Coordinates of C-alpha atoms and ligand atoms in Angstrom, one line a residue:
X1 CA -19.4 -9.9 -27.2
X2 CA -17.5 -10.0 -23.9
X3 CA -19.4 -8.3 -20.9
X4 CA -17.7 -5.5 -19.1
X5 CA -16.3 -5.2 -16.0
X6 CA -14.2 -8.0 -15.9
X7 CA -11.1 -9.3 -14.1
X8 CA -8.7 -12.2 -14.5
X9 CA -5.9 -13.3 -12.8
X10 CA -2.8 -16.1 -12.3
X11 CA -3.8 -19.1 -10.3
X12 CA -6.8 -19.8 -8.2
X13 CA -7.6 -16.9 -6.8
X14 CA -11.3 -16.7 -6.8
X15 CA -11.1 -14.1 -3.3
X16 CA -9.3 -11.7 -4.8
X17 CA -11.3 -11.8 -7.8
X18 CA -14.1 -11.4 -6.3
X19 CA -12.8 -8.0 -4.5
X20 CA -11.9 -7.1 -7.2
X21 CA -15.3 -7.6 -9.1
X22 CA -17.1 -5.9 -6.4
X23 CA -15.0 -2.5 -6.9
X24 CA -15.8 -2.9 -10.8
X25 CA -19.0 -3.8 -10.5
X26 CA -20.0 -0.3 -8.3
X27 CA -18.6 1.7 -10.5
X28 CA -15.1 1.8 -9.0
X29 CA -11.8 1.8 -11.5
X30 CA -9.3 -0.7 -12.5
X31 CA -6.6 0.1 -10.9
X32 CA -8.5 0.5 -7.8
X33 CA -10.0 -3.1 -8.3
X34 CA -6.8 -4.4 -9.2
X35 CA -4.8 -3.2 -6.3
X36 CA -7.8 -4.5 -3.9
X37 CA -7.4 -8.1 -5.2
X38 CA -3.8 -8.4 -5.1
X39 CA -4.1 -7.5 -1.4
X40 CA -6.5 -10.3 -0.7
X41 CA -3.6 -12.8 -1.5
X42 CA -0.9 -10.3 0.2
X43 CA -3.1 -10.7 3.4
X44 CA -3.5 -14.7 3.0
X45 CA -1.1 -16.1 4.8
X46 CA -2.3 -19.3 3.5
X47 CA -0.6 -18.1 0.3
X48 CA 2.9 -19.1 0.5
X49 CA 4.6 -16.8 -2.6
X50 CA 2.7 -13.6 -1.9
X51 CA 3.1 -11.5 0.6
X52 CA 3.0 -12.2 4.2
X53 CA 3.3 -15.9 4.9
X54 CA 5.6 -15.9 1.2
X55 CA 8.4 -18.5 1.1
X56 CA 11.5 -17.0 2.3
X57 CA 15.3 -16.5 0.5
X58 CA 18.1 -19.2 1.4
X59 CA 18.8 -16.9 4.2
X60 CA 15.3 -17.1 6.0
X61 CA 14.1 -13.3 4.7
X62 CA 10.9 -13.0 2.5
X63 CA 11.4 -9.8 0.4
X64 CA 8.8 -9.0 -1.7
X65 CA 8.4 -8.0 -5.3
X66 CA 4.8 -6.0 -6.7
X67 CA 4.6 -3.5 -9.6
X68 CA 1.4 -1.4 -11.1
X69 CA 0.3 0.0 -14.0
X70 CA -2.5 2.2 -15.0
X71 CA -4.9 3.1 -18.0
X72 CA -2.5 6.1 -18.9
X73 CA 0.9 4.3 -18.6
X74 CA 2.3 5.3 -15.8
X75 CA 3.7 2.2 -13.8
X76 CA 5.3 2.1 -10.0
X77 CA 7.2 -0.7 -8.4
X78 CA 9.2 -1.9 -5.3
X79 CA 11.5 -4.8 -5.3
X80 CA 13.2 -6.6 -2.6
X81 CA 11.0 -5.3 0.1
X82 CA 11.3 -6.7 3.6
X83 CA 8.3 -6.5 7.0
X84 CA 5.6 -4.9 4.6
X85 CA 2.7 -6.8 3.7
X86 CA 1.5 -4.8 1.2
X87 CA 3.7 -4.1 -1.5
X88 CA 1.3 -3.6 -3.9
X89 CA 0.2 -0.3 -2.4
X90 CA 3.9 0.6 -2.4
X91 CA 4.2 -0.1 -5.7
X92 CA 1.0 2.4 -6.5
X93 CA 2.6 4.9 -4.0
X94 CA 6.1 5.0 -6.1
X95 CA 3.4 5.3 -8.8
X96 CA 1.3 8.2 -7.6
X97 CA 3.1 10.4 -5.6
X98 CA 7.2 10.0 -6.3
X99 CA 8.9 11.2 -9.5
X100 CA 10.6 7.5 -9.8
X101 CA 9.0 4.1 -11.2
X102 CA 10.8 2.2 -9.0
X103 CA 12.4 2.0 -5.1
X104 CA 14.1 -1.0 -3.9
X105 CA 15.1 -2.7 -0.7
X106 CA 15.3 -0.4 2.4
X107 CA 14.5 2.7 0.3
X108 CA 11.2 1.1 -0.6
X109 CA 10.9 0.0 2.9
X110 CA 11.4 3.6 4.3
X111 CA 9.0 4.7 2.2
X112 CA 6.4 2.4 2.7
X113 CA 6.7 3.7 7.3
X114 CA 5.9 7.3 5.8
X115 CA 3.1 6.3 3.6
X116 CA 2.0 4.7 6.8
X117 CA 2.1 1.0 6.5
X118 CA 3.3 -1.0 9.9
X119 CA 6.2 -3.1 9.9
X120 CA 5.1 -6.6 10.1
X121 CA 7.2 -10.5 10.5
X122 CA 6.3 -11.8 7.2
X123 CA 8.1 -15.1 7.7
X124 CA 5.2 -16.9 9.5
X125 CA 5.7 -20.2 11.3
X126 CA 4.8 -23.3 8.6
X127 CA 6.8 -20.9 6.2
X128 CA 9.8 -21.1 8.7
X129 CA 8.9 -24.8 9.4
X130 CA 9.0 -25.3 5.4
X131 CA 12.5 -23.3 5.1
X132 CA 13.8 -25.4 7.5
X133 CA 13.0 -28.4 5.8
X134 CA 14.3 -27.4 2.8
X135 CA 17.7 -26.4 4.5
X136 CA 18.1 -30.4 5.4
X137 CA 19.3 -30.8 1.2
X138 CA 19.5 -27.1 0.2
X139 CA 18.6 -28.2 -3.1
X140 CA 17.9 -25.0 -5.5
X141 CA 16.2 -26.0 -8.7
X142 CA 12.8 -24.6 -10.5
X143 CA 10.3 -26.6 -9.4
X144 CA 7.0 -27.0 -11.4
X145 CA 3.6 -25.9 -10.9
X146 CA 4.1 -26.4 -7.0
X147 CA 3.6 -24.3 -4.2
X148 CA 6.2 -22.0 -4.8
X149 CA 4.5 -20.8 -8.2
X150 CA 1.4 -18.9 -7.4
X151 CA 2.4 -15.3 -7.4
X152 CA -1.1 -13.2 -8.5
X153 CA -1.2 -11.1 -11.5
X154 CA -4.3 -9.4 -11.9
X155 CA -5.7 -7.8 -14.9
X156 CA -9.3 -5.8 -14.9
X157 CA -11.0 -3.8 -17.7
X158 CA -13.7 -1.5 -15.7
X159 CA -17.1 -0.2 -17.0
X160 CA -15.5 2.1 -19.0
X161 CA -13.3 0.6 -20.7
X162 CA -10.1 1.2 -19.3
X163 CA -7.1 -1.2 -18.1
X164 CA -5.0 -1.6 -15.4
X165 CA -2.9 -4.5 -13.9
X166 CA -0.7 -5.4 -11.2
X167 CA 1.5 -8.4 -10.1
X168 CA 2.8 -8.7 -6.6
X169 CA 4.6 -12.0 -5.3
X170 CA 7.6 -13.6 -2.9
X171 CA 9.1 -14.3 -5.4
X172 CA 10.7 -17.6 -6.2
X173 CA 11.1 -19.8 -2.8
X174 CA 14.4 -20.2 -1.7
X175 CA 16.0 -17.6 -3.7
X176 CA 19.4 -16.3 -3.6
X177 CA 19.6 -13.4 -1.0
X178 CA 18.8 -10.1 -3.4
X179 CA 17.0 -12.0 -6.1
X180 CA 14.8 -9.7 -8.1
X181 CA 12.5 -11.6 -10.5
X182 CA 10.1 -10.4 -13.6
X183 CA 7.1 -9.7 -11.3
X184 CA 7.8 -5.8 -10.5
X185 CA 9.7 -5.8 -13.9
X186 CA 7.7 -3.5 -16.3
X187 CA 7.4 -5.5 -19.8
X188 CA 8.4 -8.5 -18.1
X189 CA 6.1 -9.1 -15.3
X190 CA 3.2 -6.8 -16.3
X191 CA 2.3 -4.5 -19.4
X192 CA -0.6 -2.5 -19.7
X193 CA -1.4 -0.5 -22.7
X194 CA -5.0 1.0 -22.9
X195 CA -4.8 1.0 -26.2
X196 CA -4.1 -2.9 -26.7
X197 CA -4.7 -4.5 -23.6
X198 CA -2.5 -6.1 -20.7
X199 CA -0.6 -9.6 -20.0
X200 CA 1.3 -10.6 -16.8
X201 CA 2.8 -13.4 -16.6
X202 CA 3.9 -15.8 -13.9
X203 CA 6.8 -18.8 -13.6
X204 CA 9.9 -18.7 -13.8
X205 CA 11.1 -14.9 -13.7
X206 CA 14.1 -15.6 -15.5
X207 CA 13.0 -16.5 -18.4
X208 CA 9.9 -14.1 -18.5
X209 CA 12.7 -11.0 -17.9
X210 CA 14.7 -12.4 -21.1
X211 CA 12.1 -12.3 -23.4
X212 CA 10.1 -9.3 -22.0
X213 CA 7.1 -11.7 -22.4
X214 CA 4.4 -9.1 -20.9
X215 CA 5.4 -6.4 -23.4
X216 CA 5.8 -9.3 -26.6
X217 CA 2.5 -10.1 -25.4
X218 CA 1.1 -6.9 -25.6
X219 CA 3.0 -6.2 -28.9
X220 CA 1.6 -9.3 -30.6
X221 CA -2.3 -8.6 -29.7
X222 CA -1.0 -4.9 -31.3
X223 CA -0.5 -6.6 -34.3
X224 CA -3.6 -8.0 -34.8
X225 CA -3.2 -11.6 -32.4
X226 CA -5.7 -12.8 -30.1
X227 CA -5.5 -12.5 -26.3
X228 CA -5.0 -16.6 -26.7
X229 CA -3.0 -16.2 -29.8
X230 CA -0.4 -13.8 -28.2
X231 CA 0.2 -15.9 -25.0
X232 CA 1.2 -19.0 -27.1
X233 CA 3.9 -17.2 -29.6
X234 CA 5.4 -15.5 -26.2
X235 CA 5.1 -18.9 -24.5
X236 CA 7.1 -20.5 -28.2
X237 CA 9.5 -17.7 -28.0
X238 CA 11.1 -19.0 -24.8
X239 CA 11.1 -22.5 -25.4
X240 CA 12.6 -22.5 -28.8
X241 CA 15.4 -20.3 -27.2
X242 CA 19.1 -22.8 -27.7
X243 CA 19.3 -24.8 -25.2
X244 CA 16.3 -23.8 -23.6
X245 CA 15.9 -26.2 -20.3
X246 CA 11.9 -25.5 -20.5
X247 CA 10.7 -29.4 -19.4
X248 CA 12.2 -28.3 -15.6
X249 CA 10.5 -24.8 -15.4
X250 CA 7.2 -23.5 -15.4
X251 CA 6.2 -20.0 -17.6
X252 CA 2.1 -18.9 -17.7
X253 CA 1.1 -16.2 -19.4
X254 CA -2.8 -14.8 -19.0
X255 CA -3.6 -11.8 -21.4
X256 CA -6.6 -9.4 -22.1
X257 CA -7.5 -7.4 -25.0
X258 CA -9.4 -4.1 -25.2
X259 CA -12.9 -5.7 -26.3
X260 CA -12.8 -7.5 -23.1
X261 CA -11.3 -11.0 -24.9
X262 CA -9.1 -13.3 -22.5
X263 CA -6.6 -15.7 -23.3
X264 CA -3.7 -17.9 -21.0
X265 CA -1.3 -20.2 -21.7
X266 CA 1.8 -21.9 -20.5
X267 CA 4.6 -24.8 -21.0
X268 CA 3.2 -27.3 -18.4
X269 CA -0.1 -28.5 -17.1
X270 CA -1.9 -27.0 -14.5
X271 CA -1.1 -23.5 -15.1
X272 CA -4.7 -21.8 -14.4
X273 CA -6.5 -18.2 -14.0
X274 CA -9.6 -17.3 -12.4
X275 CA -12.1 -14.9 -14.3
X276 CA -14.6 -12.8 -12.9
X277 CA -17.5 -11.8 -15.6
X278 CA -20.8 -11.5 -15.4
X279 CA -21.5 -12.0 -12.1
X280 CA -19.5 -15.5 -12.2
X281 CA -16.3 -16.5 -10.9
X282 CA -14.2 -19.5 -12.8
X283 CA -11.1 -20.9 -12.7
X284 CA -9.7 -21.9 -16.3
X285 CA -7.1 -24.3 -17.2
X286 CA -4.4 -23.1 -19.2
X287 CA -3.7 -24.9 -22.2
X288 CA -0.1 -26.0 -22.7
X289 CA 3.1 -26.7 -24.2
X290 CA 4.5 -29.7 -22.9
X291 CA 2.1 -33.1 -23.9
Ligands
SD4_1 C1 9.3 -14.8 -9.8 N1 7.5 -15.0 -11.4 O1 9.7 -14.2 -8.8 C2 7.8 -15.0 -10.0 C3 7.5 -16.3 -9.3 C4 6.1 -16.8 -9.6 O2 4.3 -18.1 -9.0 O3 5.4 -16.5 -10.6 N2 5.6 -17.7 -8.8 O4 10.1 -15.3 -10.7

């Protein structure tokens, strides 16, 4: 039987796990734990597809993506942010305290100045050095399991039961100016449903917003799959799309059921999560697709 609290989330992330542990593990909630670890890797500018430090657009801007969702379904989310680090909080603003699920672009940045967040440069200098390298060939195609594909979804289950997630990323480096992708996308980037559990997924957007693989997920644990199950069939149901060009891109999936049971999966190797439960921190490798 799986111990509660627990969290998971994309990549290797064990910091923000680990913040996000410590809020379950005091009795704290999971939205509260989950909006704590995303802002670890918002912070880190070591991180270079989250938040400040993110890989930039084509055009040199990093605009930022983050949505939220809580034990009773109710969801916020900001796309195309610019000069706020943390757009996760935005996202759980819009939730909390706006009639809307969603504010984008300078809306979402107004916003942000009267919750009381600072405006901050979010293009740091190796980003900018790496931009400008990139310029040199201007070459735009999904590239696999690299830098550019560690955007955090987090899930947690607290002591009570309950579920919450959150997603926040850069979004794809070197995106067209105005890109949104599937993070802040309810269904595609994230679903919660306390009932069922939560997925959120990570990759390439695209293809995550044309299946509305968070909500599949979700749908297919309804239905009696596993956590692992689930991942897989919503990992299938893109690549067997026609003409599907899945060897060049890069889909994960990480999922978590109401008794606490995790599963991930994704098309290519080295797709990974890192779990916080019972006092330990692990990072797992995701099965795959692609032998
Ligand atoms: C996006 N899904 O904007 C994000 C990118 C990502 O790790 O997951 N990167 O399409």
């Amino acid at each position: 039987i799986p111990v509660l609290p627990l969290v998971i989330a994309t990549w290797n992330v064990p910091n923000a796990t680990k913040a996000a542990y410590k809020i379950l593990e005091n009795n704290g909630n999971a939205l509260d734990a989950v909006e704590a670890g995303c802002k670890v890797e918002e912070a880190d500018i070591t991180n270079q597809s989250v938040g400040k430090g993110g890989l930039p657009d084509r055009d040199g801007n990093v605009t930022l993506d983050a949505c939220i969702m809580d034990k009773n379904g109710n969801c916020g989310a900001v796309v195309y942010l610019k000069n706020i680090t943390h757009a996760v909080s935005v996202a759980r603003h819009v939730m909390e305290n706006t009639p809307h699920v969603m504010l984008a672009g300078k809306g979402a940045e107004e916003y942000a100045y009267k919750i009381g967040l600072k405006k901050e440069n979010l293009l740091t200098e190796s980003s900018k050095k790496a931009w400008k390298k990139w310029k040199v060939e201007s070459k735009y195609k999904p590239i696999i399991n690299i830098e550019n594909h560690d955007t955090i979804g987090m899930l947690a289950i607290d002591k009570n039961g309950d579920i919450s997630g959150a997603c926040t990323t850069s979004g794809l480096a070197y995106k067209m100016g105005g890109r949104v992708g599937d993070s802040p996308i309810i269904g595609a980037g994230l679903f919660i449903d306390n009932e069922i559990g939560g997925c959120v997924a990570t990759g390439l957007g695209e293809e995550v917003v044309k299946t509305v693989g968070s909500f599949l997920v979700v749908e297919l644990m309804r239905q009696g799959k596993t956590p692992q199950e689930a991942c897989e069939e919503a990992i299938k149901r893109i690549i067997k799309k026609p003409n599907s060009d899945y060897k060049n891109f890069q889909v994960g999936y990480i999922a978590v059921n109401k008794a606490g049971e995790t599963g991930s999966f994704a098309i290519h190797q080295w797709f990974s999560s890192t779990k916080y439960q019972d006092g330990k921190n692990e990072n797992i490798q995701a099965d795959f697709i692609v032998k």
